[in-house]
Every structure is written in structure tokens, then in C-alpha cells.
Short mmCIF file of C-alpha atoms in Angstrom, two decimals:
data_model
loop_
_atom_site.label_atom_id
_atom_site.label_comp_id
_atom_site.label_asym_id
_atom_site.label_seq_id
_atom_site.Cartn_x
_atom_site.Cartn_y
_atom_site.Cartn_z
CA UNK A 162 -39.08 44.29 -56.32
CA UNK A 163 -36.98 41.15 -56.79
CA UNK A 164 -35.30 40.15 -53.51
CA UNK A 165 -32.01 38.32 -53.89
CA UNK A 166 -31.10 35.19 -51.95
CA UNK A 167 -28.03 36.92 -50.50
CA UNK A 168 -30.27 39.68 -49.14
CA UNK A 169 -32.56 37.14 -47.49
CA UNK A 170 -29.60 35.28 -46.00
CA UNK A 171 -27.97 38.40 -44.59
CA UNK A 172 -31.04 40.16 -43.22
CA UNK A 173 -33.32 37.25 -42.30
CA UNK A 174 -31.49 33.95 -41.94
CA UNK A 175 -28.25 34.95 -40.17
CA UNK A 176 -29.73 37.18 -37.41
CA UNK A 177 -32.07 34.37 -36.33
CA UNK A 178 -29.21 31.86 -36.56
CA UNK A 179 -27.27 33.98 -34.04
CA UNK A 180 -30.25 33.90 -31.69
CA UNK A 181 -30.48 30.12 -31.98
CA UNK A 182 -26.72 29.83 -31.41
CA UNK A 183 -27.12 31.59 -28.06
CA UNK A 184 -30.07 29.35 -27.19
CA UNK A 185 -27.98 26.22 -27.80
CA UNK A 186 -25.10 27.66 -25.80
CA UNK A 187 -27.36 28.33 -22.81
CA UNK A 188 -28.91 24.87 -23.16
CA UNK A 189 -25.65 22.92 -22.99
CA UNK A 190 -23.32 25.10 -20.92
CA UNK A 191 -24.32 23.58 -17.57
CA UNK A 192 -22.65 20.30 -18.53
CA UNK A 193 -19.30 22.09 -18.39
CA UNK A 194 -19.90 24.36 -15.40
CA UNK A 195 -21.71 21.74 -13.29
CA UNK A 196 -18.71 21.15 -11.02
CA UNK A 197 -18.21 24.89 -10.55
CA UNK A 198 -21.88 25.36 -9.66
CA UNK A 199 -21.80 22.48 -7.18
CA UNK A 200 -18.63 23.66 -5.45
CA UNK A 201 -19.62 27.36 -5.37
CA UNK A 202 -23.27 26.96 -4.34
CA UNK A 203 -23.38 23.51 -2.70
CA UNK A 204 -25.93 22.06 -5.12
CA UNK A 205 -26.66 18.32 -4.91
CA UNK A 206 -27.28 16.05 -7.88
CA UNK A 207 -31.07 16.41 -7.83
CA UNK A 208 -30.82 20.21 -7.40
CA UNK A 209 -28.38 20.40 -10.29
CA UNK A 210 -30.74 18.32 -12.42
CA UNK A 211 -33.69 20.57 -11.57
CA UNK A 212 -31.68 23.76 -12.12
CA UNK A 213 -30.54 22.63 -15.55
CA UNK A 214 -33.84 21.09 -16.61
CA UNK A 215 -36.05 24.03 -15.60
CA UNK A 216 -34.81 25.62 -18.83
CA UNK A 217 -36.58 22.83 -20.71
CA UNK A 218 -39.73 23.04 -18.56
CA UNK A 219 -40.23 26.78 -19.09
CA UNK A 220 -39.25 26.42 -22.73
CA UNK A 221 -41.89 23.72 -23.21
CA UNK A 222 -44.65 25.65 -21.43
CA UNK A 223 -43.94 28.70 -23.59
CA UNK A 224 -44.07 26.94 -26.95
CA UNK A 225 -47.81 27.10 -27.63
CA UNK A 226 -48.24 30.81 -26.77
CA UNK A 227 -44.97 31.61 -28.56
CA UNK A 228 -46.20 29.77 -31.65
CA UNK A 229 -49.44 31.75 -31.64
CA UNK A 230 -47.53 35.01 -31.19
CA UNK A 231 -45.20 34.13 -34.07
CA UNK A 232 -48.14 33.44 -36.38
CA UNK A 233 -49.84 36.68 -35.32
CA UNK A 234 -47.02 39.22 -34.92
CA UNK A 235 -44.15 37.68 -36.88
CA UNK A 236 -40.74 36.40 -35.78
CA UNK A 237 -38.93 39.76 -35.73
CA UNK A 238 -40.86 41.38 -32.90
CA UNK A 239 -41.39 38.22 -30.84
CA UNK A 240 -37.76 37.11 -30.96
CA UNK A 241 -36.26 40.51 -30.16
CA UNK A 242 -38.49 41.05 -27.09
CA UNK A 243 -37.90 37.56 -25.70
CA UNK A 244 -34.13 37.76 -26.14
CA UNK A 245 -34.10 40.85 -23.93
CA UNK A 246 -35.67 38.69 -21.21
CA UNK A 247 -32.98 36.04 -21.75
CA UNK A 248 -30.30 38.73 -21.39
CA UNK A 249 -31.81 39.78 -18.06
CA UNK A 250 -31.89 36.13 -16.94
CA UNK A 251 -28.23 35.65 -17.82
CA UNK A 252 -27.35 38.77 -15.86
CA UNK A 253 -29.27 37.52 -12.82
CA UNK A 254 -27.60 34.11 -13.09
CA UNK A 255 -24.22 35.81 -13.00
CA UNK A 256 -24.91 37.48 -9.64
CA UNK A 257 -27.03 34.77 -7.95
CA UNK A 258 -25.70 33.16 -4.77
CA UNK A 259 -28.51 30.77 -3.78
CA UNK A 260 -30.47 28.00 -5.43
CA UNK A 261 -33.77 29.88 -5.74
CA UNK A 262 -32.29 32.89 -7.53
CA UNK A 263 -30.30 30.60 -9.82
CA UNK A 264 -33.50 28.68 -10.59
CA UNK A 265 -35.42 31.87 -11.40
CA UNK A 266 -32.57 33.12 -13.59
CA UNK A 267 -32.36 29.83 -15.47
CA UNK A 268 -36.14 29.91 -15.99
CA UNK A 269 -35.90 33.46 -17.37
CA UNK A 270 -33.23 32.30 -19.81
CA UNK A 271 -35.42 29.39 -20.90
CA UNK A 272 -38.40 31.65 -21.51
CA UNK A 273 -36.24 34.25 -23.24
CA UNK A 274 -34.90 31.81 -25.83
CA UNK A 275 -38.18 29.91 -26.20
CA UNK A 276 -38.69 31.32 -29.71
CA UNK A 277 -35.07 30.94 -30.81
CA UNK A 278 -35.60 28.00 -33.16
CA UNK A 279 -39.27 28.40 -34.03
CA UNK A 280 -38.79 32.08 -34.90
CA UNK A 281 -36.00 31.08 -37.26
CA UNK A 282 -38.10 28.32 -38.81
CA UNK A 283 -41.04 30.70 -39.19
CA UNK A 284 -38.82 33.26 -40.91
CA UNK A 285 -37.59 30.60 -43.35
CA UNK A 286 -41.17 29.62 -44.20
CA UNK A 287 -42.10 33.28 -44.74
CA UNK A 288 -39.09 34.37 -46.80
CA UNK A 289 -37.80 31.35 -48.73
CA UNK A 290 -39.28 28.97 -51.35
CA UNK A 291 -41.05 25.92 -49.91
CA UNK A 292 -38.73 23.48 -51.66
CA UNK A 293 -35.74 24.99 -49.83
CA UNK A 294 -37.26 24.86 -46.34
CA UNK A 295 -35.78 21.51 -45.23
CA UNK A 296 -32.30 22.44 -46.45
CA UNK A 297 -32.37 25.85 -44.77
CA UNK A 298 -33.74 24.33 -41.57
CA UNK A 299 -30.66 22.11 -41.58
CA UNK A 300 -28.34 25.06 -41.98
CA UNK A 301 -30.18 26.95 -39.23
CA UNK A 302 -29.78 24.09 -36.77
CA UNK A 303 -26.19 23.50 -37.87
CA UNK A 304 -25.17 27.10 -37.19
CA UNK A 305 -27.17 27.20 -33.96
CA UNK A 306 -25.63 23.99 -32.68
CA UNK A 307 -22.24 25.66 -32.86
CA UNK A 308 -23.37 26.97 -29.49
CA UNK A 309 -22.86 23.44 -28.18
CA UNK A 310 -19.36 23.49 -29.67
CA UNK A 311 -18.66 26.78 -27.90
CA UNK A 312 -19.88 25.28 -24.62
CA UNK A 313 -16.93 22.84 -24.56
CA UNK A 314 -13.27 23.70 -25.21
CA UNK A 315 -13.76 27.46 -25.82
CA UNK A 316 -15.81 27.91 -22.64
CA UNK A 317 -13.37 25.74 -20.68
CA UNK A 318 -10.55 28.08 -21.66
CA UNK A 319 -12.63 31.12 -20.73
CA UNK A 320 -13.45 29.63 -17.33
CA UNK A 321 -9.74 29.35 -16.60
CA UNK A 322 -9.35 33.12 -16.35
CA UNK A 323 -12.76 34.78 -16.00
CA UNK A 324 -14.98 32.40 -13.95
CA UNK A 325 -18.54 31.29 -14.67
CA UNK A 326 -20.13 34.45 -13.23
CA UNK A 327 -18.17 36.76 -15.50
CA UNK A 328 -18.92 34.45 -18.41
CA UNK A 329 -22.65 34.80 -17.86
CA UNK A 330 -22.21 38.56 -17.69
CA UNK A 331 -20.64 38.45 -21.15
CA UNK A 332 -23.49 36.23 -22.39
CA UNK A 333 -26.03 38.72 -21.03
CA UNK A 334 -24.48 41.53 -23.05
CA UNK A 335 -24.24 39.37 -26.21
CA UNK A 336 -27.86 38.27 -25.91
CA UNK A 337 -29.09 41.84 -25.48
CA UNK A 338 -27.07 42.94 -28.51
CA UNK A 339 -28.59 40.13 -30.58
CA UNK A 340 -32.10 41.24 -29.62
CA UNK A 341 -31.33 44.74 -30.85
CA UNK A 342 -29.75 43.36 -34.04
CA UNK A 343 -32.83 41.33 -34.93
CA UNK A 344 -35.18 44.23 -34.31
CA UNK A 345 -33.04 46.65 -36.32
CA UNK A 346 -32.01 44.45 -39.26
CA UNK A 347 -34.78 41.94 -39.96
CA UNK A 348 -37.53 43.38 -42.20
CA UNK A 349 -41.23 42.90 -41.54
CA UNK A 350 -43.16 40.42 -43.61
CA UNK A 351 -46.90 40.47 -44.06
CA UNK A 352 -48.52 37.63 -42.14
CA UNK A 353 -51.04 35.63 -44.15
CA UNK A 354 -54.32 35.33 -42.22
CA UNK A 355 -55.12 31.80 -41.13
CA UNK A 356 -57.61 29.98 -43.26
CA UNK A 357 -60.90 28.89 -41.75
CA UNK A 358 -60.26 26.09 -39.29
CA UNK A 359 -56.49 26.68 -39.36
CA UNK A 360 -56.02 26.80 -35.58
CA UNK A 361 -54.00 25.02 -32.94
CA UNK A 362 -56.87 22.57 -32.65
CA UNK A 363 -56.41 21.77 -36.33
CA UNK A 364 -52.80 20.77 -35.57
CA UNK A 365 -53.59 18.80 -32.42
CA UNK A 366 -56.48 17.01 -34.13
CA UNK A 367 -54.26 15.58 -36.87
CA UNK A 368 -53.52 11.88 -36.32
CA UNK A 369 -50.29 12.07 -38.28
CA UNK A 370 -48.95 14.54 -35.74
CA UNK A 371 -49.64 12.20 -32.83
CA UNK A 372 -48.01 9.27 -34.60
CA UNK A 373 -44.79 11.15 -35.22
CA UNK A 374 -44.53 13.51 -32.23
CA UNK A 375 -43.96 10.98 -29.39
CA UNK A 376 -41.07 9.35 -31.27
CA UNK A 377 -39.47 12.69 -32.10
CA UNK A 378 -39.93 13.93 -28.53
CA UNK A 379 -38.53 10.88 -26.74
CA UNK A 380 -35.48 10.72 -29.00
CA UNK A 381 -34.66 14.42 -29.39
CA UNK A 382 -35.59 15.31 -25.82
CA UNK A 383 -33.49 12.47 -24.44
CA UNK A 384 -30.38 13.44 -26.36
CA UNK A 385 -30.77 17.05 -25.20
CA UNK A 386 -31.02 15.80 -21.64
CA UNK A 387 -27.90 13.68 -22.03
CA UNK A 388 -25.68 16.13 -23.88
CA UNK A 389 -26.92 19.06 -21.83
CA UNK A 390 -25.94 17.48 -18.49
CA UNK A 391 -25.73 13.73 -17.92
CA UNK A 392 -23.14 12.76 -20.53
CA UNK A 393 -20.54 14.53 -18.40
CA UNK A 394 -21.03 12.53 -15.16
CA UNK A 395 -21.37 9.27 -17.13
CA UNK A 396 -18.03 9.88 -18.80
CA UNK A 397 -16.34 10.64 -15.49
CA UNK A 398 -18.08 8.13 -13.21
CA UNK A 399 -18.51 5.18 -15.59
CA UNK A 400 -15.71 5.63 -18.10
CA UNK A 401 -13.22 7.30 -15.77
CA UNK A 402 -12.28 10.26 -17.96
CA UNK A 403 -10.28 13.09 -16.42
CA UNK A 404 -11.22 16.74 -16.95
CA UNK A 405 -9.12 17.23 -20.09
CA UNK A 406 -10.40 14.02 -21.71
CA UNK A 407 -13.97 14.90 -20.77
CA UNK A 408 -13.77 18.32 -22.40
CA UNK A 409 -12.23 16.83 -25.55
CA UNK A 410 -15.00 14.23 -25.85
CA UNK A 411 -17.74 16.80 -25.29
CA UNK A 412 -16.08 18.95 -27.94
CA UNK A 413 -16.06 16.10 -30.45
CA UNK A 414 -19.69 15.31 -29.66
CA UNK A 415 -20.66 18.92 -30.30
CA UNK A 416 -18.81 18.93 -33.64
CA UNK A 417 -20.76 15.82 -34.65
CA UNK A 418 -23.95 17.50 -33.46
CA UNK A 419 -23.35 20.49 -35.70
CA UNK A 420 -22.44 18.33 -38.69
CA UNK A 421 -25.55 16.23 -38.10
CA UNK A 422 -27.83 19.20 -38.76
CA UNK A 423 -26.24 19.72 -42.17
CA UNK A 424 -26.42 15.98 -42.88
CA UNK A 425 -30.09 15.72 -41.96
CA UNK A 426 -30.99 18.86 -43.89
CA UNK A 427 -29.33 17.74 -47.11
CA UNK A 428 -30.64 14.18 -46.74
CA UNK A 429 -34.24 15.26 -46.29
CA UNK A 430 -33.89 17.75 -49.15
CA UNK A 431 -32.56 15.00 -51.42
CA UNK A 432 -35.09 12.30 -50.58
CA UNK A 433 -38.06 14.63 -50.82
CA UNK A 434 -37.00 15.47 -54.37
CA UNK A 435 -37.32 11.73 -55.05
CA UNK A 436 -40.82 11.67 -53.56
CA UNK A 437 -39.83 9.92 -50.31
CA UNK A 438 -41.26 11.19 -47.03
CA UNK A 439 -39.03 12.47 -44.24
CA UNK A 440 -40.73 10.02 -41.85
CA UNK A 441 -38.46 7.29 -43.20
CA UNK A 442 -35.39 9.21 -42.05
CA UNK A 443 -36.93 9.83 -38.62
CA UNK A 444 -37.56 6.11 -38.12
CA UNK A 445 -33.97 5.25 -39.11
CA UNK A 446 -32.57 7.87 -36.73
CA UNK A 447 -34.68 6.50 -33.88
CA UNK A 448 -33.49 2.92 -34.45
CA UNK A 449 -29.85 4.03 -34.54
CA UNK A 450 -30.28 6.10 -31.37
CA UNK A 451 -31.92 3.25 -29.48
CA UNK A 452 -29.13 0.88 -30.56
CA UNK A 453 -26.45 3.32 -29.36
CA UNK A 454 -28.11 3.82 -25.97
CA UNK A 455 -28.57 0.10 -25.51
CA UNK A 456 -24.90 -0.46 -26.30
CA UNK A 457 -23.92 2.11 -23.66
CA UNK A 458 -26.19 0.59 -21.03
CA UNK A 459 -24.96 -2.96 -21.71
CA UNK A 460 -21.33 -1.75 -21.85
CA UNK A 461 -20.78 -3.23 -25.31
CA UNK A 462 -17.14 -3.14 -26.40
CA UNK A 463 -17.44 -0.30 -28.88
CA UNK A 464 -15.55 3.01 -28.85
CA UNK A 465 -17.22 5.41 -26.44
CA UNK A 466 -16.85 8.34 -28.81
CA UNK A 467 -18.73 6.43 -31.53
CA UNK A 468 -21.74 5.71 -29.31
CA UNK A 469 -21.84 9.17 -27.78
CA UNK A 470 -21.50 10.75 -31.22
CA UNK A 471 -24.64 8.91 -32.31
CA UNK A 472 -26.38 10.18 -29.18
CA UNK A 473 -25.22 13.72 -29.97
CA UNK A 474 -26.24 13.73 -33.62
CA UNK A 475 -29.83 12.86 -32.75
CA UNK A 476 -30.08 16.27 -31.08
CA UNK A 477 -30.37 17.81 -34.54
CA UNK A 478 -33.02 15.37 -35.77
CA UNK A 479 -35.40 18.29 -35.23
CA UNK A 480 -34.43 19.15 -38.81
CA UNK A 481 -36.19 15.96 -39.90
CA UNK A 482 -39.17 16.43 -37.59
CA UNK A 483 -39.80 20.01 -38.65
CA UNK A 484 -39.53 19.00 -42.30
CA UNK A 485 -42.32 16.51 -41.64
CA UNK A 486 -44.36 19.25 -39.96
CA UNK A 487 -43.82 21.58 -42.92
CA UNK A 488 -45.42 18.95 -45.17
CA UNK A 489 -48.38 18.43 -42.86
CA UNK A 490 -49.51 22.03 -42.35
CA UNK A 491 -49.72 25.30 -44.35
CA UNK A 492 -47.24 28.19 -43.77
CA UNK A 493 -49.74 30.24 -41.76
CA UNK A 494 -49.79 27.43 -39.19
CA UNK A 495 -46.02 26.96 -39.05
CA UNK A 496 -45.59 28.72 -35.71
CA UNK A 497 -48.36 26.77 -33.97
CA UNK A 498 -47.35 23.42 -35.46
CA UNK A 499 -43.64 23.80 -34.69
CA UNK A 500 -44.50 25.11 -31.24
CA UNK A 501 -46.75 22.15 -30.50
CA UNK A 502 -43.98 19.72 -31.43
CA UNK A 503 -41.44 21.68 -29.41
CA UNK A 504 -43.66 21.42 -26.33
CA UNK A 505 -43.12 17.68 -26.48
CA UNK A 506 -39.40 17.97 -27.30
CA UNK A 507 -38.60 20.25 -24.40
CA UNK A 508 -41.16 18.75 -22.05
CA UNK A 509 -39.55 15.37 -22.48
CA UNK A 510 -36.08 16.87 -22.09
CA UNK A 511 -37.17 18.35 -18.73
CA UNK A 512 -38.67 15.09 -17.50
CA UNK A 513 -35.71 13.01 -18.64
CA UNK A 514 -33.10 15.38 -17.21
CA UNK A 515 -34.77 15.87 -13.83
CA UNK A 516 -35.84 12.22 -13.43
CA UNK A 517 -32.31 11.05 -14.19
CA UNK A 518 -31.00 13.17 -11.33
CA UNK A 519 -33.63 11.79 -8.95
CA UNK A 520 -32.84 8.20 -9.93
CA UNK A 521 -29.08 8.69 -9.58
CA UNK A 522 -29.53 10.03 -6.07
CA UNK A 523 -30.97 6.68 -4.98
CA UNK A 524 -27.41 5.34 -5.06
CA UNK A 525 -24.76 6.60 -2.65
CA UNK A 526 -21.76 8.33 -4.18
CA UNK A 527 -18.36 6.78 -3.51
CA UNK A 528 -15.68 9.47 -3.52
CA UNK A 529 -17.98 11.67 -5.55
CA UNK A 530 -18.79 9.00 -8.14
CA UNK A 531 -21.94 6.94 -8.53
CA UNK A 532 -21.94 3.29 -9.66
CA UNK A 533 -22.62 2.19 -13.20
CA UNK A 534 -25.85 0.45 -12.08
CA UNK A 535 -27.37 3.85 -11.22
CA UNK A 536 -26.80 5.14 -14.74
CA UNK A 537 -28.00 1.89 -16.31
CA UNK A 538 -31.32 2.12 -14.49
CA UNK A 539 -31.79 5.83 -15.23
CA UNK A 540 -30.86 5.55 -18.92
CA UNK A 541 -32.68 2.22 -19.31
CA UNK A 542 -36.04 3.61 -18.19
CA UNK A 543 -35.78 6.32 -20.81
CA UNK A 544 -34.83 3.74 -23.43
CA UNK A 545 -37.93 1.63 -22.76
CA UNK A 546 -40.17 4.62 -23.42
CA UNK A 547 -38.35 5.39 -26.68
CA UNK A 548 -38.93 1.82 -27.87
CA UNK A 549 -42.64 2.14 -27.03
CA UNK A 550 -42.83 5.36 -29.06
CA UNK A 551 -41.12 3.65 -32.01
CA UNK A 552 -43.62 0.78 -31.91
CA UNK A 553 -46.50 3.28 -31.84
CA UNK A 554 -45.00 5.12 -34.81
CA UNK A 555 -44.59 1.88 -36.80
CA UNK A 556 -48.08 0.45 -36.18
CA UNK A 557 -49.66 1.85 -39.37
CA UNK A 558 -46.87 0.35 -41.45
CA UNK A 559 -47.43 -3.05 -39.87
CA UNK A 560 -51.16 -2.96 -40.49
CA UNK A 561 -50.82 -1.70 -44.05
CA UNK A 562 -48.17 -4.24 -44.99
CA UNK A 563 -50.22 -7.07 -43.45
CA UNK A 564 -53.27 -5.98 -45.45
CA UNK A 565 -51.21 -5.78 -48.62
CA UNK A 566 -49.64 -9.22 -48.08
CA UNK A 567 -53.04 -10.73 -47.37
CA UNK A 568 -54.37 -9.34 -50.64
CA UNK A 569 -51.39 -10.75 -52.53
CA UNK A 570 -51.78 -14.23 -51.00
CA UNK A 571 -55.46 -14.46 -51.86
CA UNK A 572 -54.91 -13.25 -55.44
CA UNK A 573 -57.76 -10.77 -55.51
CA UNK A 574 -56.77 -8.00 -57.95
CA UNK A 575 -59.35 -5.53 -56.66
CA UNK A 576 -58.13 -5.98 -53.09
CA UNK A 577 -54.51 -5.65 -54.18
CA UNK A 578 -55.31 -2.34 -55.87
CA UNK A 579 -57.09 -1.08 -52.75
CA UNK A 580 -54.29 -2.25 -50.49
CA UNK A 581 -51.60 -0.58 -52.55
CA UNK A 582 -53.43 2.73 -52.23
CA UNK A 583 -53.30 2.38 -48.44
CA UNK A 584 -49.75 1.10 -47.91
CA UNK A 585 -47.47 3.72 -46.40
CA UNK A 586 -47.60 6.02 -43.44
CA UNK A 587 -48.19 9.50 -44.79
CA UNK A 588 -49.00 11.31 -47.97
CA UNK A 589 -45.83 12.52 -49.70
CA UNK A 590 -44.27 9.13 -48.89
CA UNK A 591 -43.25 6.79 -51.67
CA UNK A 592 -46.60 5.01 -51.25
CA UNK A 593 -49.67 7.08 -50.51
CA UNK A 594 -52.27 7.14 -47.79
CA UNK A 595 -55.97 7.42 -48.45
CA UNK A 596 -57.08 10.95 -49.34
CA UNK A 597 -58.74 11.34 -45.94
CA UNK A 598 -55.92 12.14 -43.50
CA UNK A 599 -58.14 11.36 -40.55
CA UNK A 600 -59.26 7.99 -41.84
CA UNK A 601 -59.08 5.09 -39.44
CA UNK A 602 -55.67 3.49 -39.84
#
């Protein structure tokens, strides 16, 4: 039977997009309710950083087993069961009165939404043509990142009359309803058995993965850490924004975030049709992100909203990273491969978010505000590691270009031909790698 695109969108794509929307909302909401949590429960800066970042820690730990479960049982069953756990976590968060119970509730939420994106990506791989995967990944992340939009002005208005506890009660009900929706509406799809050798070890043994993954993790994880929590205190402590101005800027950042997913999806879709690898886009995004962070740290005279919008948009560069992954590995390994990359994304987000809180606490607060030097040190350490990851990512290009230039200078046609075959970073790029993916670079 011929299945229409509209049918696939309605019964496969949109239900998983709703689940990812809730995941993004849970991820970023603490930036807006941080003051309420601190005043109601007496949390310090480090405790607040740990409470918020434990979501990322649990999320990261769960990625490998979740990826295996997705490849084995399919996204419908895995996502619906886990979202029920997230609903229970949100309900516990709503009634918690001490740090430990809040921490456990936040961890339950993180585990419950651990498959939110990868289940959606897996469903796209299973139900849609391969050439549409990057574009649909972009739309998935775009719709999901509307959760970050909701976690600004709309949530601020809700907090004015219902409080953060009641809000989490509403989120618990919505998350449970989404779990039921996915189980009831999404059809089953036969899972293709993995080919011989197509295991997690196959993914982790691929050198291309380890060239790309650290750069993706340090950039994407850092922007999640910033937008999910630390952008808010920077804007108040360093830039002196009041509550209304802060909420407006967070709202604009979230709009840019959502638009970025669409931009990255369409860009990758377009360049791949021209035979250019998505790695080129990832490198450009990393350079732009590093430049924006450096400008913030050095207090360059540029509009704050411009720099923070660049920071925000990098949060959806997962669209680019997962497009790269889709080219590296077959569909039956999509869950494992995406999960492995997400371990690094969310693991880095946890480390960056928690470490930032620890570093900031080394400076005394003056009237509730910490000095700019504290933020410069905390953000600067993260920046140094991103630059190191970019250098690691670019090493094969440097070596290949040097070999090619050497061949040109010495005018040896045979060497030039050999060098041209090797220039480039990955197959599917404009210039190809050797046939052996594991060849020594």
C-alpha cells in the first residue's frame, strides 16, 4: 500500500515532535524559574547548577542503552514508556520541598526524555526517504526548540498567576498525555536486523566519528549549558538587565534557536545535493560560535542580542551533526550512532553547566551579583576546550592540504593525482577520502 507523505507527517513526525518539544521545555525552563527555586528552597549557585545539570548527566548516561533499545524495539514503544517516567518526575518536582527530592525529580525527567530527539530521528530514518532525512531533522529540531520559546515569555506570564509548582503539575499531565498519544497513534515499523559487525563497537571504532564528535559536543553542549541556565545570570550580573528585559532577550534567543534548526536543515539539504559534506557547515558553525563567545568574554562593543543569538543558534547544530552521522552509518545503526553522539553532547552540557556554577562560587556575590571576572574565567575555560576540539577536527585537512601543496610544488604528476584522491576530510565531501575509512590520516 502506498503511504502518503501527509500520513507519515501526521502519524509519525508530529507525535515525536511534541515529545521533543516537551524535552526542550524541561531542558531550558530552569533559566526562568531559577530565582523562584533559590528563594523557595534556599538553593545556592552550585546547588542550582547541579540541580539543573543533572538532567544532562542522566540524559547522557541513558543515551547508549536508549539507542540500543530504539534499534531493537523501535521508537514508538521506547518513547511512550520513557515519557511516562518523565511525567512522574515532573509531578514529583512539583511537590518537592528539599534539594534531594528536587534532584531525584530532575533526574527522572532527564531519563524520561532521554529518547525524545533520538526516537524522532530514528522514526525519520525508518519512515522517510534518505534524501529527506537532513531536512526533516531540521524541522524536528525546529518544532522541538519551540519548547525553549515557551520557557520564556509564555512561562513568565504563567508564573505570575499559577506558580512554578502548579506549572510543573500541568507539565506532568501534558507529558503523560503525549506518551499515550505516541503509543496510540504511531504505527509499528519492522526493524531491519543489524548486519554482521553493525554494533555499537562499529560506531565507536570509526575514526571519522571521533574527529567530529568532540567538536560537536563542546559546541552544542556548551550552548545548552548557557541557554539552559547561565545566560540568565550573565545578563543580569554583567549586563545589568532587569527582569522584563531579561525575559525579552531570552525570548528572542529562543526564537533564533528555533529558526536556526530550519536554517541548518535546509542548508545541509541544499549542500548535500551539490555533493558537499555537512562537515563543512559544522566547522563554520564552530568558528562563529567561538568568535561570539570570545567577544562576550572580552566585552567587545557589539550588541548583546547579536552575540547571544549566535550562542543560541548553535544549540540546533545537532541538525548538522546528525546529518553527518546519517552519512556515516546505515539506518539499522541510527539509534546507536545518534545515541553515542548524544552521550557526548549531554555529557559535556552537564560538565559545563555544573563546572560553571562551581567556578562562579569562587567569587563572593555583591548584593546578589557576581563580578564579570568570574564569568570570564568560567566561560573562558570552556572556550579553550572548544578551540582544542576545532584544531583536532581540522588536523586531517591541514595534513591533506600540505601533502597536496607539496606535490604541486615538486611537479610530480603521479603524486599530484594521489594527493588529490586524499584531500578532504570525509567521503561525500567535495573531495574524497581514500576508500579505506580507517586508513591512517
